Amino acid sequence: MKRRSEEITGQKNSEKWVARTAARTMLRAVRFTDEDFDKPIIALAVPHTNGTPCNDHVRALGDIVQQAIEDAGGKVIVFGTPVVSDGISMGTEAMKYSLVSREVIADSIELMTEGYMVDAVITLSGCDKTIPAALMPIARNNLTGLTLYGGSILPGEYRGKALNIVSAFEAIGAHCAGKIDAEELHAIECRACPGAGSCAGMYTANTMASAIEALGMSLPGASSNLAVDEGNEISADKREDCRRVASAVIALLASGVKARDIMTRKAFENALTVAWALGGSTNAVLHLLALAHEAAVELTLADIEQVTAKVPLLGNFKPFGQYVMNDLHRIGGLPMVMKTLLDAGYLHGDCLTVTGRTLAENLAEAPPRPDNQDIFYSPDKPYAPARQHIRVLRGNLASDGCVMKISGKEMTRFAGPARVFEREEGALEAILAGRIKAGDVVVIRYEGPRGGPGMREMLSPSSALMGAGLGKSVALVTDGRFSGGTHGIMIGHVAPEAQVGGVIAVVQEGDVVEIDLERGELNLRLDQEEISRRLAQWQRPEPRYRRGVLAKYAMLVSSASKGAVTS
């Protein structure tokens, strides 16, 4: 118990004796022995719930990691955290708690690591917000530790077609548009998620797991190793990850390497490059800004646009492409991806990682990109050129920035009349009722970090547009955010948000909204005098929540342009 002993050493002898004896007395009751008091104490965060397949197997992973740590000479203090499932809460008031849970999980881990004065920490993760949350407190307090992703789910199957969670959301839109019947909708619902693991496409979970591996804070290959096998048992690769993570944390303690030694500006550039090359989620912008904030690394939306401007889109993954994580796994996984990017000059190979080696050293034996496959393209012949995946835009409708996911689509400009909705439910109702037409720009406001509060994901309306065949002809603009499963003409994270008086608050039905990718702008086609007049007349809505966690969050949270952090 090195860290606790150091804390106590500064006290008077009698106080030191009392504190140490009290701690040992309590710990003996939970099966600590005399020998355990001389071992490093490792906190193990296990965000298990049977409320989502993403984390259903995480308790089993925790048991394996705990045993491996104790076999390696450490002693574990294990605890759980909240888990809010994005897929289950999507399209409801419950979704407001999803992004909020990122902060609560991070704070919970900080409480346990600091409250028990542990020597190091391992955090497990599964569903979307548990992944950045698992790393944020490690960076915040510059701890010795690392994180382990629970792994991706296997795809479902129906009539020879691979399914995933987004298949179900899009099937709802297709059913409402009369494209499929109720029987087919039910069949897709029953088959889309066959077992444990996080959503299979390059959605938020797989995007962030991959980015964190590129950042150097998880073990090589762990982000693309699958959660379970065909029998829905913990996969052999994931079991090995559990054993490797235990050895790694003991080695980090011995070397004295801490989180901020690894989480440098160059490491964040590596994480951004990998996320963009794979075709990852727009949520990567939000979460990497938050992680950089916790690590005291300067990173802005402008920096993100500059770093990623040269990165080609190489991954052919859902939601816009054909494949899912298990397809990448069988051709070499993330080590193959990173080796391809490193060899092409896109990554900083000298960055330190949790293995104690540099990124280049980790990748020395990684497999090369195989030929004769269209899962992951060569930088020489990309799926799409640079600046055709996620773009950061500004303009009079988003003076502090917003993000747009293009995912290889060839478009330079879109303009159309605004169809304005004060919350997600109104927009979804209009789409399902057939009131949204080709050429429209759906504007959903008061869904930002403060306005929601909680910045809900707009997967329900975006999937409904795709299911109705409007994905290429209708744009959606919001101060909320999008699921990693979203595709189409989608702009989110509009800042300033409506609740704080951003221009999005005064858009009126029929106003022309213009997306100009050549100039990198999102504009309301009105002169500044008219915009100023409307803003002068605008009145801030009363807060929707006055008590509880959402009220606290709304008071504390920063702009999406700064990662929507509360610390």
Coordinates of C-alpha atoms in Angstrom, one line a residue:
M1 CA 0.0 0.0 0.0
K2 CA 2.7 2.4 -1.1
R3 CA 0.5 5.5 -1.8
R4 CA -1.4 5.2 1.5
S5 CA 1.9 4.7 3.4
E6 CA 3.3 7.8 1.9
E7 CA 0.2 9.8 2.8
I8 CA 0.4 8.6 6.4
T9 CA 4.2 9.1 6.7
G10 CA 3.8 12.9 7.0
Q11 CA 1.6 12.6 10.1
K12 CA 2.8 12.3 13.7
N13 CA 3.7 8.8 14.8
S14 CA 0.6 8.2 16.9
E15 CA -1.7 9.5 14.1
K16 CA 0.2 7.4 11.6
W17 CA -0.3 4.3 13.7
V18 CA -4.0 4.9 14.2
A19 CA -4.6 5.6 10.5
R20 CA -2.7 2.5 9.4
T21 CA -4.3 0.2 12.0
A22 CA -7.8 1.5 11.2
A23 CA -7.3 0.8 7.5
R24 CA -6.0 -2.7 8.1
T25 CA -8.8 -3.5 10.4
M26 CA -11.4 -2.6 7.8
L27 CA -9.6 -4.4 5.0
R28 CA -9.1 -7.6 7.0
A29 CA -12.9 -7.9 7.1
V30 CA -12.9 -8.1 3.3
R31 CA -10.3 -10.9 3.1
F32 CA -7.0 -8.9 3.0
T33 CA -4.1 -10.7 4.7
D34 CA -0.8 -9.5 6.2
E35 CA 0.9 -10.2 2.9
D36 CA -1.6 -8.1 1.0
F37 CA -0.6 -4.9 2.9
D38 CA 2.8 -5.0 1.3
K39 CA 1.4 -5.2 -2.3
P40 CA 0.4 -2.4 -4.6
I41 CA -3.3 -1.6 -4.4
I42 CA -4.9 -1.5 -7.8
A43 CA -8.3 0.0 -8.3
L44 CA -10.4 -1.9 -10.8
A45 CA -13.5 -0.1 -12.3
V46 CA -16.0 -2.6 -13.6
P47 CA -19.0 -0.9 -15.3
H48 CA -21.2 -3.9 -15.4
T49 CA -24.9 -4.0 -16.1
N50 CA -27.3 -6.5 -17.7
G51 CA -29.1 -3.5 -19.1
T52 CA -27.1 -3.5 -22.4
P53 CA -25.2 -6.1 -24.3
C54 CA -22.2 -3.6 -24.4
N55 CA -21.5 -4.2 -20.7
D56 CA -23.3 -7.5 -20.0
H57 CA -20.0 -9.4 -20.0
V58 CA -17.9 -6.8 -18.2
R59 CA -18.3 -8.4 -14.8
A60 CA -16.8 -11.6 -16.2
L61 CA -13.9 -9.6 -17.6
G62 CA -13.5 -7.9 -14.2
D63 CA -13.2 -11.3 -12.5
I64 CA -10.4 -12.4 -15.0
V65 CA -8.5 -9.1 -14.6
Q66 CA -8.8 -9.3 -10.8
Q67 CA -7.3 -12.7 -10.7
A68 CA -4.6 -11.8 -13.1
I69 CA -3.6 -8.8 -11.0
E70 CA -3.4 -10.8 -7.9
D71 CA -1.4 -13.5 -9.7
A72 CA 1.0 -10.7 -10.8
G73 CA 1.5 -9.5 -7.3
G74 CA -1.0 -6.8 -6.8
K75 CA -4.1 -6.5 -4.6
V76 CA -7.4 -5.3 -6.1
I77 CA -10.1 -2.9 -4.8
V78 CA -13.0 -3.5 -7.2
F79 CA -16.0 -1.3 -7.8
G80 CA -18.8 -0.6 -10.3
T81 CA -19.9 2.6 -12.1
P82 CA -23.2 3.7 -13.7
V83 CA -23.9 2.6 -17.3
V84 CA -26.5 4.4 -19.5
S85 CA -27.2 2.5 -22.7
D86 CA -27.4 4.9 -25.7
G87 CA -29.2 2.3 -27.8
I88 CA -31.9 1.7 -25.2
S89 CA -32.4 5.4 -24.2
M90 CA -32.3 6.7 -27.8
G91 CA -35.2 8.8 -28.8
T92 CA -36.5 9.3 -25.2
E93 CA -36.0 11.6 -22.3
A94 CA -33.7 9.0 -20.9
M95 CA -31.1 9.9 -23.6
K96 CA -30.5 13.1 -21.7
Y97 CA -28.7 11.1 -19.1
S98 CA -26.2 9.5 -21.6
L99 CA -23.6 12.2 -22.0
V100 CA -24.2 13.3 -18.4
S101 CA -23.2 9.7 -17.4
R102 CA -19.7 10.3 -18.9
E103 CA -19.1 13.0 -16.2
V104 CA -20.7 10.9 -13.4
I105 CA -18.7 7.8 -14.3
A106 CA -15.4 9.8 -14.5
D107 CA -16.2 11.4 -11.1
S108 CA -17.1 8.0 -9.6
I109 CA -13.8 6.6 -10.6
E110 CA -12.0 9.6 -9.2
L111 CA -13.8 9.2 -5.9
M112 CA -12.7 5.6 -5.6
T113 CA -9.1 6.0 -6.7
E114 CA -8.6 9.0 -4.5
G115 CA -10.8 7.9 -1.6
Y116 CA -8.8 4.7 -1.3
M117 CA -5.4 6.2 -2.3
V118 CA -4.7 3.4 -4.6
D119 CA -1.3 2.9 -6.3
A120 CA -2.7 2.4 -9.8
V121 CA -5.9 1.8 -11.7
I122 CA -7.4 -0.3 -14.5
T123 CA -10.7 0.8 -15.9
L124 CA -12.9 -1.4 -18.1
S125 CA -15.5 -0.1 -20.5
G126 CA -18.2 -1.1 -23.0
C127 CA -21.0 1.2 -23.9
D128 CA -20.2 4.6 -25.5
K129 CA -19.8 7.0 -22.6
T130 CA -18.0 4.4 -20.4
I131 CA -15.1 4.5 -22.8
P132 CA -13.9 8.2 -22.5
A133 CA -15.2 8.2 -18.9
A134 CA -12.8 5.3 -18.1
L135 CA -9.8 7.4 -19.1
M136 CA -10.8 10.9 -18.0
P137 CA -10.0 10.5 -14.3
I138 CA -6.7 8.8 -15.1
A139 CA -5.7 11.8 -17.1
R140 CA -7.3 14.3 -14.7
N141 CA -5.2 13.2 -11.7
N142 CA -2.2 11.9 -13.7
L143 CA -2.5 8.4 -12.4
T144 CA -0.6 5.3 -13.1
G145 CA -3.1 3.2 -15.1
L146 CA -4.7 2.1 -18.3
T147 CA -8.0 1.2 -19.7
L148 CA -9.4 -2.0 -21.4
Y149 CA -12.3 -2.0 -23.9
G150 CA -14.8 -4.9 -23.5
G151 CA -14.9 -5.5 -27.2
S152 CA -17.3 -5.4 -30.1
I153 CA -20.5 -7.6 -30.6
L154 CA -20.8 -10.1 -33.4
P155 CA -23.2 -9.0 -36.2
G156 CA -26.7 -10.4 -36.5
E157 CA -28.0 -11.9 -39.7
Y158 CA -31.3 -11.9 -41.6
R159 CA -31.9 -13.2 -45.1
G160 CA -28.2 -13.3 -45.7
K161 CA -27.6 -9.7 -44.7
A162 CA -25.5 -8.7 -41.7
L163 CA -27.4 -6.7 -39.0
N164 CA -26.5 -4.4 -36.2
I165 CA -28.4 -2.0 -33.8
V166 CA -28.7 0.7 -36.5
S167 CA -30.4 -1.8 -38.7
A168 CA -33.3 -1.8 -36.2
F169 CA -33.6 2.0 -36.1
E170 CA -33.5 2.3 -39.9
A171 CA -36.1 -0.6 -40.2
I172 CA -38.5 1.6 -38.1
G173 CA -38.2 4.4 -40.7
A174 CA -38.6 1.9 -43.5
H175 CA -41.7 0.4 -41.9
C176 CA -43.3 3.8 -41.4
A177 CA -42.5 4.6 -45.1
G178 CA -44.2 1.4 -46.2
K179 CA -41.1 -0.2 -47.4
I180 CA -41.2 -3.2 -45.1
D181 CA -44.0 -4.9 -43.2
A182 CA -44.4 -5.5 -39.5
E183 CA -43.2 -9.1 -39.7
E184 CA -39.9 -8.1 -41.3
L185 CA -39.5 -5.3 -38.7
H186 CA -39.9 -7.8 -35.9
A187 CA -37.5 -10.2 -37.5
I188 CA -34.8 -7.5 -37.7
E189 CA -35.5 -6.5 -34.1
C190 CA -35.0 -10.1 -32.9
R191 CA -31.8 -10.7 -34.8
A192 CA -29.9 -7.4 -34.8
C193 CA -28.0 -8.0 -31.5
P194 CA -27.1 -11.7 -31.0
G195 CA -25.0 -11.4 -27.8
A196 CA -22.6 -9.4 -25.6
G197 CA -20.4 -6.6 -26.9
S198 CA -20.6 -3.1 -28.1
C199 CA -22.2 -2.0 -31.4
A200 CA -20.4 -3.6 -34.2
G201 CA -19.9 -0.8 -36.8
M202 CA -17.5 2.1 -36.6
Y203 CA -19.9 3.8 -34.2
T204 CA -18.9 5.6 -31.1
A205 CA -17.7 2.7 -29.0
N206 CA -15.4 1.2 -31.6
T207 CA -14.2 4.7 -32.7
M208 CA -13.2 5.7 -29.2
A209 CA -11.7 2.3 -28.3
S210 CA -9.5 2.6 -31.4
A211 CA -8.7 6.3 -30.7
I212 CA -7.6 5.4 -27.2
E213 CA -5.4 2.6 -28.4
A214 CA -3.8 5.0 -30.9
L215 CA -3.4 7.5 -28.0
G216 CA -1.3 4.9 -26.2
M217 CA -3.5 4.3 -23.2
S218 CA -4.7 0.8 -24.0
L219 CA -2.9 -2.3 -25.1
P220 CA -2.1 -3.0 -28.8
G221 CA -4.9 -5.0 -30.5
A222 CA -7.3 -4.7 -27.5
S223 CA -9.7 -2.3 -29.3
S224 CA -10.4 -4.7 -32.2
N225 CA -10.4 -8.0 -30.2
L226 CA -14.0 -9.1 -30.1
A227 CA -16.1 -9.4 -26.8
V228 CA -17.4 -13.0 -27.3
D229 CA -17.1 -15.9 -29.6
E230 CA -19.8 -17.6 -31.6
G231 CA -21.0 -19.4 -28.4
N232 CA -21.4 -16.1 -26.6
E233 CA -18.5 -16.9 -24.3
I234 CA -15.7 -14.5 -23.5
S235 CA -13.4 -14.7 -26.6
A236 CA -9.9 -16.1 -26.2
D237 CA -8.4 -12.8 -27.4
K238 CA -10.3 -10.8 -24.8
R239 CA -9.3 -13.2 -22.1
E240 CA -5.7 -12.7 -23.1
D241 CA -6.3 -8.9 -23.0
C242 CA -7.3 -9.2 -19.4
R243 CA -4.1 -11.0 -18.5
R244 CA -2.0 -8.6 -20.5
V245 CA -3.6 -5.5 -18.8
A246 CA -2.7 -6.9 -15.4
S247 CA 0.9 -7.4 -16.3
A248 CA 1.0 -3.9 -17.9
V249 CA -0.2 -2.0 -14.8
I250 CA 2.4 -3.7 -12.6
A251 CA 5.1 -2.8 -15.1
L252 CA 3.8 0.8 -15.3
L253 CA 4.1 1.0 -11.5
A254 CA 7.7 -0.2 -11.6
S255 CA 8.7 2.2 -14.3
G256 CA 6.9 5.2 -12.8
V257 CA 5.2 6.1 -16.0
K258 CA 2.0 8.1 -15.5
A259 CA -0.9 9.1 -17.8
R260 CA 0.3 12.5 -18.9
D261 CA 3.7 11.0 -19.9
I262 CA 1.7 9.2 -22.6
M263 CA -1.2 11.6 -23.3
T264 CA 0.8 14.3 -25.2
R265 CA -0.3 16.6 -28.0
K266 CA 1.4 14.2 -30.5
A267 CA -0.5 11.3 -29.0
F268 CA -3.8 13.1 -29.5
E269 CA -2.9 13.8 -33.1
N270 CA -2.4 10.0 -33.5
A271 CA -5.8 9.4 -32.0
L272 CA -7.5 11.9 -34.3
T273 CA -5.7 10.4 -37.4
V274 CA -6.8 6.9 -36.6
A275 CA -10.4 7.9 -35.9
W276 CA -10.7 9.8 -39.2
A277 CA -9.0 7.1 -41.2
L278 CA -11.4 4.5 -39.9
G279 CA -14.5 6.7 -40.6
G280 CA -15.4 7.1 -37.0
S281 CA -18.1 8.8 -35.1
T282 CA -18.6 12.6 -34.7
N283 CA -18.6 11.9 -30.9
A284 CA -14.9 11.4 -31.2
V285 CA -14.6 15.2 -31.5
L286 CA -16.5 15.7 -28.2
H287 CA -14.7 13.0 -26.3
L288 CA -11.2 13.8 -27.5
L289 CA -11.7 17.4 -26.6
A290 CA -12.8 16.3 -23.1
L291 CA -9.8 13.9 -22.7
A292 CA -7.4 16.6 -23.9
H293 CA -8.9 19.0 -21.3
E294 CA -8.4 16.4 -18.5
A295 CA -4.8 15.8 -19.7
A296 CA -4.0 19.6 -19.8
V297 CA -3.3 19.3 -23.5
E298 CA -4.3 22.3 -25.6
L299 CA -6.7 21.1 -28.3
T300 CA -9.4 23.1 -30.1
L301 CA -11.9 22.5 -32.9
A302 CA -9.5 24.5 -35.2
D303 CA -6.7 22.2 -34.2
I304 CA -8.8 19.1 -35.0
E305 CA -9.7 20.5 -38.4
Q306 CA -6.0 21.2 -39.1
V307 CA -4.7 17.8 -37.9
T308 CA -7.4 15.8 -39.8
A309 CA -7.3 17.8 -43.0
K310 CA -4.7 15.5 -44.5
V311 CA -6.1 12.2 -43.4
P312 CA -7.8 10.1 -46.1
L313 CA -10.8 7.9 -45.4
L314 CA -9.6 4.3 -45.5
G315 CA -12.2 2.3 -43.6
N316 CA -15.3 0.9 -45.4
F317 CA -17.3 0.5 -42.2
K318 CA -20.9 0.9 -41.2
P319 CA -22.9 3.1 -40.9
F320 CA -21.9 4.4 -44.4
G321 CA -19.9 1.4 -45.6
Q322 CA -20.2 -2.4 -45.7
Y323 CA -18.2 -3.8 -42.8
V324 CA -18.0 -4.1 -39.0
M325 CA -15.3 -4.6 -36.4
N326 CA -15.1 -8.4 -36.7
D327 CA -14.2 -8.0 -40.4
L328 CA -11.3 -5.7 -39.4
H329 CA -10.3 -8.1 -36.7
R330 CA -9.8 -11.0 -39.2
I331 CA -7.5 -9.0 -41.4
G332 CA -5.2 -7.7 -38.7
G333 CA -7.2 -5.4 -36.5
L334 CA -6.1 -2.0 -35.3
P335 CA -2.4 -2.9 -35.2
M336 CA -2.6 -3.5 -39.0
V337 CA -4.5 -0.1 -39.4
M338 CA -1.9 1.8 -37.4
K339 CA 1.1 0.1 -39.1
T340 CA -0.4 1.1 -42.5
L341 CA -0.8 4.7 -41.3
L342 CA 2.7 4.8 -39.6
D343 CA 4.4 3.4 -42.7
A344 CA 2.6 6.1 -44.8
G345 CA 3.8 8.9 -42.5
Y346 CA 0.5 9.7 -40.9
L347 CA 1.4 8.8 -37.2
H348 CA 4.0 9.9 -34.7
G349 CA 5.9 6.7 -34.0
D350 CA 8.0 8.0 -31.1
C351 CA 5.0 8.4 -28.7
L352 CA 5.2 6.4 -25.5
T353 CA 2.5 3.9 -24.8
V354 CA 1.3 1.9 -21.8
T355 CA 3.4 -1.1 -22.9
G356 CA 6.5 1.0 -21.9
R357 CA 7.5 1.0 -25.6
T358 CA 6.9 3.5 -28.3
L359 CA 4.0 3.2 -30.8
A360 CA 6.5 2.3 -33.5
E361 CA 8.1 -0.4 -31.3
N362 CA 4.6 -1.8 -30.6
L363 CA 3.9 -2.0 -34.3
A364 CA 7.2 -3.5 -35.4
E365 CA 5.6 -7.0 -35.7
A366 CA 2.1 -5.9 -36.7
P367 CA 0.7 -7.5 -39.9
P368 CA 0.8 -5.6 -43.1
R369 CA -2.4 -4.5 -44.8
P370 CA -3.6 -7.5 -46.9
D371 CA -4.2 -7.1 -50.6
N372 CA -7.5 -8.2 -52.3
Q373 CA -9.9 -6.8 -49.7
D374 CA -12.0 -3.7 -49.5
I375 CA -12.4 -3.5 -45.7
F376 CA -9.5 -1.1 -45.2
Y377 CA -8.1 0.7 -48.1
S378 CA -4.5 1.8 -48.9
P379 CA -3.6 5.4 -48.4
D380 CA -2.5 5.4 -52.0
K381 CA -6.0 4.5 -53.2
P382 CA -8.3 5.6 -50.4
Y383 CA -12.0 4.9 -49.9
A384 CA -12.3 8.7 -50.1
P385 CA -9.8 11.5 -50.1
A386 CA -9.0 13.8 -47.2
R387 CA -11.6 16.2 -45.9
Q388 CA -14.4 13.9 -46.9
H389 CA -15.3 12.4 -43.6
I390 CA -15.8 14.6 -40.5
R391 CA -15.5 18.3 -41.1
V392 CA -15.5 21.2 -38.6
L393 CA -17.5 24.1 -40.0
R394 CA -18.1 27.6 -38.8
G395 CA -20.3 30.5 -40.2
N396 CA -23.0 32.7 -38.8
L397 CA -25.1 29.8 -37.7
A398 CA -22.2 28.2 -35.8
S399 CA -19.7 30.9 -34.9
D400 CA -18.0 28.7 -32.3
G401 CA -18.1 25.7 -34.6
C402 CA -20.1 22.5 -35.5
V403 CA -19.3 19.1 -36.9
M404 CA -20.5 17.5 -40.1
K405 CA -20.1 13.8 -41.0
I406 CA -19.7 13.4 -44.8
S407 CA -18.3 9.9 -44.9
G408 CA -17.0 9.9 -48.4
K409 CA -20.0 11.6 -50.0
E410 CA -19.2 14.0 -52.9
M411 CA -20.9 17.2 -52.0
T412 CA -19.8 20.8 -51.8
R413 CA -23.0 22.6 -51.1
F414 CA -26.5 22.1 -49.8
A415 CA -29.2 24.8 -49.2
G416 CA -32.8 24.5 -48.4
P417 CA -35.7 25.9 -46.3
A418 CA -35.5 25.3 -42.6
R419 CA -38.1 23.1 -40.9
V420 CA -37.7 24.1 -37.3
F421 CA -38.4 21.9 -34.2
E422 CA -37.8 22.8 -30.6
R423 CA -36.9 19.2 -29.6
E424 CA -36.2 15.8 -31.2
E425 CA -39.7 14.3 -30.8
G426 CA -41.3 16.9 -32.9
A427 CA -38.9 16.3 -35.8
L428 CA -39.3 12.5 -35.6
E429 CA -43.1 12.8 -35.7
A430 CA -42.9 15.0 -38.8
I431 CA -40.5 12.7 -40.6
L432 CA -42.6 9.6 -39.8
A433 CA -45.8 11.4 -40.9
G434 CA -44.2 12.3 -44.3
R435 CA -44.2 16.0 -43.7
I436 CA -40.5 16.4 -44.5
K437 CA -39.7 16.6 -48.2
A438 CA -36.5 16.4 -50.3
G439 CA -34.5 19.6 -50.2
D440 CA -35.6 20.5 -46.6
V441 CA -33.2 21.3 -43.8
V442 CA -34.5 19.9 -40.5
V443 CA -33.4 22.2 -37.6
I444 CA -33.6 20.6 -34.1
R445 CA -32.7 23.1 -31.3
Y446 CA -32.6 23.3 -27.5
E447 CA -31.0 19.9 -27.5
G448 CA -27.5 21.1 -26.6
P449 CA -25.5 20.4 -23.5
R450 CA -27.4 23.1 -21.5
G451 CA -30.6 23.2 -23.5
G452 CA -31.5 19.5 -23.4
P453 CA -29.9 19.3 -21.1
G454 CA -27.6 16.5 -21.9
M455 CA -27.1 16.9 -25.7
R456 CA -29.2 14.0 -26.9
E457 CA -28.2 11.9 -29.9
M458 CA -30.5 12.3 -32.9
L459 CA -30.3 8.7 -34.2
S460 CA -34.1 8.3 -34.2
P461 CA -34.8 11.2 -36.7
S462 CA -31.6 10.6 -38.7
S463 CA -32.4 6.9 -39.0
A464 CA -36.0 7.7 -39.9
L465 CA -34.8 9.9 -42.7
M466 CA -32.5 7.1 -44.0
G467 CA -35.3 4.6 -43.7
A468 CA -37.7 6.9 -45.6
G469 CA -35.2 7.3 -48.5
L470 CA -34.4 10.9 -47.7
G471 CA -30.8 10.4 -46.5
K472 CA -29.3 12.1 -49.5
S473 CA -31.9 14.8 -50.0
V474 CA -32.6 16.2 -46.6
A475 CA -30.1 17.8 -44.2
L476 CA -30.4 17.8 -40.4
V477 CA -28.8 20.6 -38.3
T478 CA -28.8 20.5 -34.5
D479 CA -27.1 21.7 -31.4
G480 CA -27.5 18.2 -30.1
R481 CA -25.3 15.4 -31.3
F482 CA -25.4 12.2 -33.3
S483 CA -24.9 8.5 -32.7
G484 CA -21.9 7.0 -34.3
G485 CA -24.5 5.0 -36.3
T486 CA -25.8 8.1 -38.0
H487 CA -25.2 8.8 -41.6
G488 CA -26.7 11.2 -44.2
I489 CA -26.3 15.0 -44.4
M490 CA -26.0 15.6 -40.7
I491 CA -24.5 18.6 -38.8
G492 CA -24.4 18.5 -35.0
H493 CA -22.7 20.2 -32.0
V494 CA -23.8 23.6 -33.3
A495 CA -22.2 26.2 -31.0
P496 CA -23.2 28.5 -29.4
E497 CA -26.3 26.4 -28.7
A498 CA -29.8 27.7 -28.7
Q499 CA -30.1 27.8 -24.9
V500 CA -27.3 30.3 -24.5
G501 CA -28.5 32.5 -27.4
G502 CA -26.8 31.1 -30.4
V503 CA -28.1 32.0 -33.8
I504 CA -29.8 28.6 -34.1
A505 CA -32.3 29.9 -31.5
V506 CA -33.7 32.5 -34.0
V507 CA -34.0 30.4 -37.2
Q508 CA -37.5 30.6 -38.4
E509 CA -39.6 28.2 -40.6
G510 CA -38.7 28.7 -44.2
D511 CA -35.4 30.5 -43.7
V512 CA -32.7 29.3 -46.0
V513 CA -29.9 27.3 -44.4
E514 CA -26.8 26.8 -46.5
I515 CA -24.0 24.3 -46.0
D516 CA -20.8 25.4 -47.9
L517 CA -18.0 22.8 -47.7
E518 CA -15.7 24.7 -50.0
R519 CA -15.7 27.6 -47.5
G520 CA -16.2 25.4 -44.5
E521 CA -19.3 27.2 -43.3
L522 CA -22.8 26.8 -42.1
N523 CA -24.8 29.9 -42.7
L524 CA -28.3 31.3 -42.2
R525 CA -29.0 33.3 -45.4
L526 CA -30.0 36.5 -43.6
D527 CA -28.1 39.8 -43.2
Q528 CA -26.5 40.5 -39.9
E529 CA -28.9 43.3 -39.1
E530 CA -31.9 40.9 -39.3
I531 CA -30.1 38.3 -37.2
S532 CA -29.2 40.9 -34.6
R533 CA -32.8 42.1 -34.5
R534 CA -34.1 38.6 -33.9
L535 CA -31.5 38.0 -31.2
A536 CA -32.4 41.2 -29.4
Q537 CA -36.0 40.0 -29.2
W538 CA -35.2 36.4 -28.2
Q539 CA -35.8 35.3 -24.6
R540 CA -34.1 32.5 -22.9
P541 CA -36.4 29.6 -22.1
E542 CA -36.7 28.6 -18.5
P543 CA -34.6 25.6 -17.5
R544 CA -36.4 22.3 -18.1
Y545 CA -35.0 20.8 -14.9
R546 CA -34.6 22.6 -11.6
R547 CA -33.5 19.7 -9.4
G548 CA -31.3 16.6 -9.7
V549 CA -28.4 15.6 -11.8
L550 CA -29.7 17.2 -15.0
A551 CA -30.1 20.6 -13.3
K552 CA -26.6 20.4 -11.9
Y553 CA -25.2 19.4 -15.3
A554 CA -26.9 22.3 -17.0
M555 CA -25.4 24.8 -14.6
L556 CA -21.8 23.4 -14.9
V557 CA -21.4 22.1 -18.5
S558 CA -19.2 23.9 -21.1
S559 CA -20.0 24.3 -24.7
A560 CA -19.8 21.4 -27.1
S561 CA -17.0 23.3 -28.8
K562 CA -14.9 22.7 -25.6
G563 CA -16.0 19.0 -25.1
A564 CA -19.0 19.6 -22.9
V565 CA -17.0 19.1 -19.8
T566 CA -18.0 20.0 -16.2
S567 CA -14.6 20.3 -14.6

